C-alpha positions as a Python dict, from the first residue, in 0.01 Angstrom:
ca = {
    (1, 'X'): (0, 0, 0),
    (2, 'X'): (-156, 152, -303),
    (3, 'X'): (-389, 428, -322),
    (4, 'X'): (-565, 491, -663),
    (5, 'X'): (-693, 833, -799),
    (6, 'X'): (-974, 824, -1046),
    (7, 'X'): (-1100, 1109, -1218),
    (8, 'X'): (-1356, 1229, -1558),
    (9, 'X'): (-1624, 1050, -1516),
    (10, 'X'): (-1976, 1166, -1544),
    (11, 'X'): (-2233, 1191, -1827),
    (12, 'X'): (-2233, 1231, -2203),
    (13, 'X'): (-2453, 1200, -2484),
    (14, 'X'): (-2389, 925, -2752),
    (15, 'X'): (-2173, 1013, -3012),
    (16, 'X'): (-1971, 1165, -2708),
    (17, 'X'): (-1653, 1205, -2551),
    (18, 'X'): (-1467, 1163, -2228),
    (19, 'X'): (-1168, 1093, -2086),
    (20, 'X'): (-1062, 896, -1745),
    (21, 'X'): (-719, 919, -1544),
    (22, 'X'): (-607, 717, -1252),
    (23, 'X'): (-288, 816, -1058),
    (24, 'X'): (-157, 555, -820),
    (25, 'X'): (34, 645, -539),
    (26, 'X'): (145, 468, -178),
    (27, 'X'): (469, 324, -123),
    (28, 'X'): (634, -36, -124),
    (29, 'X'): (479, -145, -434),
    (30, 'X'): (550, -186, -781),
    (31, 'X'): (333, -157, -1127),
    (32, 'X'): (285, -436, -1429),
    (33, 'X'): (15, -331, -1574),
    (34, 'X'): (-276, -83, -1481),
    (35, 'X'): (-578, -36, -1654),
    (36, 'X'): (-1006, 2, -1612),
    (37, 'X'): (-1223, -287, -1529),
    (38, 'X'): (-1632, -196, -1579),
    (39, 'X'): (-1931, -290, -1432),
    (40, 'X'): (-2255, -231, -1588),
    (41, 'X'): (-2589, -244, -1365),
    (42, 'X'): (-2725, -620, -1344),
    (43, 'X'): (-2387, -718, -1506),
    (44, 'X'): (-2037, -871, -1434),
    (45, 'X'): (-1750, -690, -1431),
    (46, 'X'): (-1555, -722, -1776),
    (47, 'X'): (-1202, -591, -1881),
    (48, 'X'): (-1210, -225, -2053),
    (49, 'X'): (-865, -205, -2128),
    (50, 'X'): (-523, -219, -1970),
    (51, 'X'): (-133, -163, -2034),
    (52, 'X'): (184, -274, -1905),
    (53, 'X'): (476, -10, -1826),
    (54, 'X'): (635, -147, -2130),
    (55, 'X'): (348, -59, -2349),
    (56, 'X'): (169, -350, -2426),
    (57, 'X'): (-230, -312, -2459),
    (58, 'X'): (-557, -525, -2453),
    (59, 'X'): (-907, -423, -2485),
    (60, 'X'): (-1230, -555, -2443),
    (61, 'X'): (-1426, -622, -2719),
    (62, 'X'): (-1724, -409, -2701),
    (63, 'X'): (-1451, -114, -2706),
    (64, 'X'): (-1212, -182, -2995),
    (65, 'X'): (-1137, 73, -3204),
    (66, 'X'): (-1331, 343, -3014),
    (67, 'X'): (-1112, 354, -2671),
    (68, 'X'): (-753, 451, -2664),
    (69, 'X'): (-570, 368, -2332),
    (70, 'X'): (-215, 535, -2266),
    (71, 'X'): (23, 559, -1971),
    (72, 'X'): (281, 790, -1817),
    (73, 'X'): (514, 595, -1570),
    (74, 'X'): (695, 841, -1433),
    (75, 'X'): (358, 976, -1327),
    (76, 'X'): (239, 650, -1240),
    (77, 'X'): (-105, 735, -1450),
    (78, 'X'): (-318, 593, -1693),
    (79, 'X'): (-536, 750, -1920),
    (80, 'X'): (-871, 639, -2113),
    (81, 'X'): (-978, 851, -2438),
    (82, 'X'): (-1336, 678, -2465),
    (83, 'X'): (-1462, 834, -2809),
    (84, 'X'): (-1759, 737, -2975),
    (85, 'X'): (-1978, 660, -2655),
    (86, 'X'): (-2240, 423, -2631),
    (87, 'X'): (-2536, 401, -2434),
    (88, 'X'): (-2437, 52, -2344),
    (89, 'X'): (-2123, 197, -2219),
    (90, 'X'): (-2290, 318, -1922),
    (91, 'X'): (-2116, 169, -1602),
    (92, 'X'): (-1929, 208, -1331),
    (93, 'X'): (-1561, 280, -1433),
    (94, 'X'): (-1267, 107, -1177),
    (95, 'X'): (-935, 133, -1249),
    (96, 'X'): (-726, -134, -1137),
    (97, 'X'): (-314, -156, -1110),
    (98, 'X'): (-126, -559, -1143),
    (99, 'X'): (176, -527, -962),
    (100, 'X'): (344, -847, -1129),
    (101, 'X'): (290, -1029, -1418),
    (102, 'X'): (251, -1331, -1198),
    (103, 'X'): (-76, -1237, -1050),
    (104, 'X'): (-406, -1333, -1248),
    (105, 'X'): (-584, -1106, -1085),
    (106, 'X'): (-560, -724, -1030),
    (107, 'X'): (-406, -677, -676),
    (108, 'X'): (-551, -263, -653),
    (109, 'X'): (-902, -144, -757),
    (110, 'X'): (-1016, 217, -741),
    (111, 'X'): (-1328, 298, -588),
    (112, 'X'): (-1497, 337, -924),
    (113, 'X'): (-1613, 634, -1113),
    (114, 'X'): (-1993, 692, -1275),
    (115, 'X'): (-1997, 677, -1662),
    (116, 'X'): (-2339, 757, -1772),
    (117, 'X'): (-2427, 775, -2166),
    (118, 'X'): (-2788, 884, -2260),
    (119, 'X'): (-2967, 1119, -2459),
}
């Protein structure tokens, strides 16, 4: 059982700044990898970014070079420094958690959290 805490969400203008987190929490699980899917009205949901506990990192294209993503395990957290926002990086924002390195999909999704970029 996992529960997953998302939080900093909301709106910016381009140009802007914000920055997610997403605690997990439960018990009788265990953590790969955890990371932040998106979802983009009208569109499929595409990788943002993710890491594994031993620091390993991959990113979606569109956000190369302008999102950071950075863990604490002993908090069980993730964090997403998205600099250099986008309109087109409006979407809704789920963090997700892998529990093995086995599974090809994420096993735990957040309930998603509103990232809005306009002027």
């Amino acid at each position: 059982q996992v529960h997953l805490v998302e939080s900093g969400g909301g709106l910016s203008q381009p140009g802007g700044s914000l920055r997610l987190s997403c605690a997990a929490s439960g018990s009788d699980f265990e953590i790969y990898s955890m990371g932040w899917y998106r979802q983009a009205p009208g569109g499929q949901r595409e990788l943002v970014a993710v890491i594994t506990t031993g620091g390993i990192t991959d990113y979606g294209e569109g956000v190369k070079g302008r999102f950071t993503i950075s863990g604490d395990n002993h908090k069980n957290t993730v964090y997403l420094q998205m600099n250099s926002l986008k309109p087109e990086d409006t979407a809704v924002y789920y963090c997700i958690l892998k529990e093995y390195s086995s599974s090809y999909y994420p096993d735990f999704w957040g309930q998603g959290t509103q990232v809005t970029v306009s002027s």
